[in-house]
XYZ file of N, CA and C in Angstrom:
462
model
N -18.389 33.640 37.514
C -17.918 35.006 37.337
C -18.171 35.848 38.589
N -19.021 35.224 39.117
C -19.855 36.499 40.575
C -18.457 36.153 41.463
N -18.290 35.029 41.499
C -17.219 34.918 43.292
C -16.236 35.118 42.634
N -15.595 36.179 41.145
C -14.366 36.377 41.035
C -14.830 38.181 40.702
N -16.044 38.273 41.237
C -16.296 39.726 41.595
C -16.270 40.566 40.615
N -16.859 39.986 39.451
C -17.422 40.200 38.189
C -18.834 40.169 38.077
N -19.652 41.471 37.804
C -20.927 41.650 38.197
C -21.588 41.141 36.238
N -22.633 40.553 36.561
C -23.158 39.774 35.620
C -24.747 39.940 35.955
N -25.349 40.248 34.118
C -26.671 40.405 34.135
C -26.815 39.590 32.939
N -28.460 39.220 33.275
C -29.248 38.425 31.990
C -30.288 39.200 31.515
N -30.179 39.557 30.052
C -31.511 40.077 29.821
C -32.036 39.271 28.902
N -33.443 39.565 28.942
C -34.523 38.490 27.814
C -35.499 37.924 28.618
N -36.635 37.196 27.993
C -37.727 37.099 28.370
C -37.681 36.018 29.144
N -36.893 34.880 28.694
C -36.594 33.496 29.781
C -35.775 33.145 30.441
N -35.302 34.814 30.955
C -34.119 34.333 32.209
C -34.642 33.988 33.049
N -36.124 33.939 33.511
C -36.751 33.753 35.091
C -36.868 32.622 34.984
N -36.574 31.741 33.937
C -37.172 30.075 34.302
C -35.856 29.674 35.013
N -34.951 30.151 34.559
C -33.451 30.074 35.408
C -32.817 30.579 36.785
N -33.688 31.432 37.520
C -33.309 32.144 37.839
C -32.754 31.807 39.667
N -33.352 30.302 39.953
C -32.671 29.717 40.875
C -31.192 29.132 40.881
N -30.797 28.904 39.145
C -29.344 29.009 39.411
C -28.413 30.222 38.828
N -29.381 31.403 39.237
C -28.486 32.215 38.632
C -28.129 33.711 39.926
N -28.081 32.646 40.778
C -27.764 33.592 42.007
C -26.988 34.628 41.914
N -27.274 36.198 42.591
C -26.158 37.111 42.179
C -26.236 37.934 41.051
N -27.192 37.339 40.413
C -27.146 37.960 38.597
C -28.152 39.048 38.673
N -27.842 40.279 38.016
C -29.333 40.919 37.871
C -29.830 40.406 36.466
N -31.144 40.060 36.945
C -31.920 39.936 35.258
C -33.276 40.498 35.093
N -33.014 40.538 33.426
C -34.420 41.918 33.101
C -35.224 40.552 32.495
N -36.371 39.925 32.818
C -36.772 39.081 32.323
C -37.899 39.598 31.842
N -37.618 40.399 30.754
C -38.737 40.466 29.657
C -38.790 40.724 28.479
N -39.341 40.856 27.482
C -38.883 40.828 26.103
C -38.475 42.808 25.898
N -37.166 42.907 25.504
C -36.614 43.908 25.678
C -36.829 44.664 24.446
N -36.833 45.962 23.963
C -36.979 46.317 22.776
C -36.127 46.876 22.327
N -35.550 46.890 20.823
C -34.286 47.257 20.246
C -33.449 47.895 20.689
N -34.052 49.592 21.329
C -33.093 50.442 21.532
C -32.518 50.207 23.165
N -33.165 49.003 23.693
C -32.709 49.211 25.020
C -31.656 48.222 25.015
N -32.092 46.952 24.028
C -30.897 45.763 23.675
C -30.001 46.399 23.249
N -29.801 47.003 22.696
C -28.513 47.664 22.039
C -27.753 48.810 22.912
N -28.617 49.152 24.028
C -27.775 49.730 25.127
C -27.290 48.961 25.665
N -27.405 47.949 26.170
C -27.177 46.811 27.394
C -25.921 46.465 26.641
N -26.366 45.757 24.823
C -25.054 45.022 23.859
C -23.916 46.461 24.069
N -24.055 47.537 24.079
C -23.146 48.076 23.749
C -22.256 48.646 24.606
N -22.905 48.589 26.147
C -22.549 49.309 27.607
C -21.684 47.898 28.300
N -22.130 46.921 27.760
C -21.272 46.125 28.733
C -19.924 45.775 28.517
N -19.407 45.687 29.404
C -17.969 45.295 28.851
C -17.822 44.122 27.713
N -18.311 43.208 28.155
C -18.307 41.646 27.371
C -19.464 40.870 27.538
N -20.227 40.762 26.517
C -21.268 40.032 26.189
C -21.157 38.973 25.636
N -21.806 37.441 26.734
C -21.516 36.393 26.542
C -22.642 35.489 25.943
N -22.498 35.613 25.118
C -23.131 34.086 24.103
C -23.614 33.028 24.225
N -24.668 32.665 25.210
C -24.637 30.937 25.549
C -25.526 30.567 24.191
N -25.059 29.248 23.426
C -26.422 28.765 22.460
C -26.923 27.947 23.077
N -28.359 28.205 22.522
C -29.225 26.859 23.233
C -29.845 26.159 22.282
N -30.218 25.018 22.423
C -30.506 24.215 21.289
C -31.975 24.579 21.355
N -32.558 24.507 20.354
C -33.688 24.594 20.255
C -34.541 23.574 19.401
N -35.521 22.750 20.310
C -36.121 21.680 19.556
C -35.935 19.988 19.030
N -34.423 20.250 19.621
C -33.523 18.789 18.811
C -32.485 19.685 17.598
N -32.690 20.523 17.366
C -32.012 21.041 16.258
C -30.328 21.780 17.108
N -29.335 22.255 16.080
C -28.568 22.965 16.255
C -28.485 24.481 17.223
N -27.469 24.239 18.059
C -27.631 25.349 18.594
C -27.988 26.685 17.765
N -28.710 27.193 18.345
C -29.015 28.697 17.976
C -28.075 30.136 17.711
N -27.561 30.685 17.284
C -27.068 32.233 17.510
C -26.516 33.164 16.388
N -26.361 32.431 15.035
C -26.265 33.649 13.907
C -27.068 34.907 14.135
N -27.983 34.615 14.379
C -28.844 36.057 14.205
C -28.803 36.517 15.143
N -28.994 36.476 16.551
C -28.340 36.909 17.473
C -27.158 37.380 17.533
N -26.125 36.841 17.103
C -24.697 37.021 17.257
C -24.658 38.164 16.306
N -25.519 38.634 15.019
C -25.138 39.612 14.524
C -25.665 40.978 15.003
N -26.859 40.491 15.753
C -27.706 42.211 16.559
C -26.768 42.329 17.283
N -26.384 41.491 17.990
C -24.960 42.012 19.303
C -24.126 42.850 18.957
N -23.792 42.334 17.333
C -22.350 42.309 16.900
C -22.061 44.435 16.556
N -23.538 44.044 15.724
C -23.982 45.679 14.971
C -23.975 46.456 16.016
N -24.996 46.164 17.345
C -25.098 47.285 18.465
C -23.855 47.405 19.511
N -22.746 46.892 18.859
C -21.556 47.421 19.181
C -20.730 46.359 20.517
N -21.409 45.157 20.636
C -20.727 44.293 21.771
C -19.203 43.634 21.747
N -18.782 43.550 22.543
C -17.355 42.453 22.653
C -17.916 41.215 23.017
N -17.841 40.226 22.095
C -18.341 38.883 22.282
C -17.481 37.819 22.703
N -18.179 37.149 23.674
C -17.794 35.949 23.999
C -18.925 35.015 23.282
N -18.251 34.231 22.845
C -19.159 33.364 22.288
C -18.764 31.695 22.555
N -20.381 31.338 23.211
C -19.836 29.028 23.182
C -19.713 28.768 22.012
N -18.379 28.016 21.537
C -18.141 27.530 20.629
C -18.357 26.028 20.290
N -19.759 25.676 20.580
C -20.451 24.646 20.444
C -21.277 24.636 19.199
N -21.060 25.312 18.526
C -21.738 25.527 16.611
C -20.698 25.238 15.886
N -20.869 24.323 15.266
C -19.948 23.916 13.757
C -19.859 24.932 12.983
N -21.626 25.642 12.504
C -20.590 26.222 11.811
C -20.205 28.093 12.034
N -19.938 28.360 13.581
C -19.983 29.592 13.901
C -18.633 30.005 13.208
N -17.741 29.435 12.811
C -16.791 30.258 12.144
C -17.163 30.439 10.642
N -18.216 29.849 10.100
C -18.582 30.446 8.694
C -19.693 32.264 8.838
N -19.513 31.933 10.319
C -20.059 33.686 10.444
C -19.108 34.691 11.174
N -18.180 33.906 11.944
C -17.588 34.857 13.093
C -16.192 34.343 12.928
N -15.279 35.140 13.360
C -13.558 34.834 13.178
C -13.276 34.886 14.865
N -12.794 33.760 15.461
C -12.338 33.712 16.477
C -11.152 34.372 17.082
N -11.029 35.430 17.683
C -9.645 36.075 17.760
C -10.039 37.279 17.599
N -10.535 37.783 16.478
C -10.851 38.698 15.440
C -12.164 38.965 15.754
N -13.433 38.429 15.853
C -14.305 39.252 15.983
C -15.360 38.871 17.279
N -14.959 37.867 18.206
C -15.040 37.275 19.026
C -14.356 36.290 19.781
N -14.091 36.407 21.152
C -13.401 35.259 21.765
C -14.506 34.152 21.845
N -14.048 33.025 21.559
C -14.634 31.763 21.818
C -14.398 30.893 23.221
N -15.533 30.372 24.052
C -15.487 29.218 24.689
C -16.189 28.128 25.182
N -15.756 26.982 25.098
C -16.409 25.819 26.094
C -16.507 25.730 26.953
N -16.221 25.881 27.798
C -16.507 25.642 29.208
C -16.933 26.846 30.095
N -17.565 26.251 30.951
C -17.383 27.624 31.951
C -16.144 27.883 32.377
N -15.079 26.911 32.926
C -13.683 28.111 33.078
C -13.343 28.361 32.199
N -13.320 27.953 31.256
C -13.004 28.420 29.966
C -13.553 30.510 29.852
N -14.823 29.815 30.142
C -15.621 31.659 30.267
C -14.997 32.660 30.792
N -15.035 32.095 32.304
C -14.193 32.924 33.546
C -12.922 33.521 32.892
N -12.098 32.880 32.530
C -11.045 32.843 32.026
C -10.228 34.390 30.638
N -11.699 34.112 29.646
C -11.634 35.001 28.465
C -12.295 36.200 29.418
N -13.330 36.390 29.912
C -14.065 37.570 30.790
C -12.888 37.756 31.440
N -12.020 37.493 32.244
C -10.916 38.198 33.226
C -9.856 39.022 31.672
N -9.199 38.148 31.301
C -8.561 38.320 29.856
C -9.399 39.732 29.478
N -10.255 40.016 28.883
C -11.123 40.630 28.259
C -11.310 41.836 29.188
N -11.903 42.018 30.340
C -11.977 42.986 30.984
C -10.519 43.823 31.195
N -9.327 43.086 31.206
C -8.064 44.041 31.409
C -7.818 44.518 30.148
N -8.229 43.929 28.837
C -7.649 44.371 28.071
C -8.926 45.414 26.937
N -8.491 46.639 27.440
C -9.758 47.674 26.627
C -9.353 47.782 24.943
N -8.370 47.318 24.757
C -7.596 47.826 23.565
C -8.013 46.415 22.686
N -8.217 45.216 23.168
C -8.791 43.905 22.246
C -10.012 43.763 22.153
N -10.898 44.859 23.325
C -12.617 44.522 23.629
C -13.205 45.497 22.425
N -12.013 46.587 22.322
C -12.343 47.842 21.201
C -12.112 46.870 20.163
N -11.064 46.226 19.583
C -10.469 45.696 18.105
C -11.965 44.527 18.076
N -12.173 43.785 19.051
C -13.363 42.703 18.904
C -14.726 43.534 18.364
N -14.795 44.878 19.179
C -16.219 45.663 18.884
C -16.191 46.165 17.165
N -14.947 46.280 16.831
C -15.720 47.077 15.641
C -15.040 46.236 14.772
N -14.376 45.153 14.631
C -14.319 44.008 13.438
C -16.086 43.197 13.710
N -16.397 43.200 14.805
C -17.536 42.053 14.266
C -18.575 43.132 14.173
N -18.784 44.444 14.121
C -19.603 45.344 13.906
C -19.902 45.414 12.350
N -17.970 45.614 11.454
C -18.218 45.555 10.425
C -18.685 44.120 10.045
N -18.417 42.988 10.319
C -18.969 42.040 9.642
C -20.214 41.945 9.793
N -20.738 42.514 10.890
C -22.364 42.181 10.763
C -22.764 43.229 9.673
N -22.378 44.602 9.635
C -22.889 45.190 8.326
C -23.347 44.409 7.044
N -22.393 43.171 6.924
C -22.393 42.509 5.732
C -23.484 41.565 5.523
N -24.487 41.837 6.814
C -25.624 40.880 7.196
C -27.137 41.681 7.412
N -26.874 42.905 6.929
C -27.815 43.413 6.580
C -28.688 43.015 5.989
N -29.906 43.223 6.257
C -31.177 42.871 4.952
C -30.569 43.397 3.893
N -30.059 44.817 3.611
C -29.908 45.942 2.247
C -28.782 44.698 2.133
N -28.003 44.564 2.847
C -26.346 44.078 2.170
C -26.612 42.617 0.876
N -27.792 41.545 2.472
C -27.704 40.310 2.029
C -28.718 40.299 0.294
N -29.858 41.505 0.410
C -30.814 41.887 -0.332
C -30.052 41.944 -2.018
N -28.904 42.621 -1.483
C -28.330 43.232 -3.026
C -27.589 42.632 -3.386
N -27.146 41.244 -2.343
C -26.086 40.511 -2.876
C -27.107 39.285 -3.381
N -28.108 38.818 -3.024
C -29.185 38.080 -3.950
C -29.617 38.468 -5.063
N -29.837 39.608 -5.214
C -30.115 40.114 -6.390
C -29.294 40.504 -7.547
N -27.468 40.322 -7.376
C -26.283 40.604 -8.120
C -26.224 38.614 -8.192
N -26.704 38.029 -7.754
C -26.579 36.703 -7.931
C -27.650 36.421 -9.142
N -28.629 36.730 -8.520
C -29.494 36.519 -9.904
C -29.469 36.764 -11.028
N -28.470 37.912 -10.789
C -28.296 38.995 -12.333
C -26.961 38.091 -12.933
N -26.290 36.925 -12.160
C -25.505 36.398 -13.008
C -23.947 36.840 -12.597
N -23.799 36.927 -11.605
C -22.387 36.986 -10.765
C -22.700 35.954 -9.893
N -21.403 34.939 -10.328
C -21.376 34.221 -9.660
C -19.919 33.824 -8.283
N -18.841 34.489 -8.713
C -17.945 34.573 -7.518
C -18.511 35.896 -6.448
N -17.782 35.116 -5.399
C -17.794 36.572 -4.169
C -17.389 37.412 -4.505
N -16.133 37.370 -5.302
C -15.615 38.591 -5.678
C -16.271 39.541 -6.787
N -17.177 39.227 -7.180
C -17.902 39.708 -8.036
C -19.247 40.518 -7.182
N -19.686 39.929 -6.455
C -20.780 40.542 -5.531
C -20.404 41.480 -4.646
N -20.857 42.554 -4.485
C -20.718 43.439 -3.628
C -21.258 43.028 -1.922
């Protein structure tokens, strides 16, 4: 993204273990706190998604992908999770990709177009609403009470 003159930052606590191949990049390498993550998610043009596996297990990023989603980001997201479309709609509430040109590619796409980075920001904003503690809270508890379709749960 840098040699197509697209300025790119990392924030979080373990960007510095990276930070020899991440020439060019500014990064905040430290554990950031809510209201400043949610400036960064919400100021940048397009916020990109890498998952990382963690442990031997499945890549990482539901829960992530929904703080982004709430504090107002346009997501790019690696579409290396099976099951990221049982949380996210590709098109609709995030662009998806594999590859790095693949990346380059949606980030150029994405930056010209303010009118799809807006439609991406506030479809996956509302869906993260639906991932609320209160949301997921009251929809466990309308389960228990014996609703059993979605359409029945609020």
């Amino acid at each position: 993204l840098i040699p197509k003159g697209i300025s790119v930052a990392a924030v979080g606590a373990r960007w510095a273990d990276h930070a020899p191949f991440l020439e060019g990049v500014k990064i905040v390498s430290r554990n950031v706190e809510a209201d400043e993550f949610a400036a960064w998610c919400s100021s940048a043009l397009v916020t990109v998604i890498v998952n990382r596996k963690g442990n031997g297990k499945p890549p990482l990023t539901p829960a992530r992908g929904f703080a982004e989603a709430a504090c107002g980001a346009c997501m790019a997201i690696q579409s290396n999770r099976e099951d990221l479309p049982r949380y996210f709609t590709d098109g609709k509430e995030y662009v998806g990709w594999e590859t790095y040109e693949e990346l380059v590619g949606v980030c150029e796409t994405l930056l010209k177009d303010a009118e799809k980075r807006s439609d991406l920001r506030e479809a996956a904003r509302k869906r993260a609403e639906s991932y609320t503690y209160d949301a997921r809270l009251t929809r466990l508890f309308m389960l228990a009470r014996g609703y059993r379709t979605n359409d029945e749960v609020p």
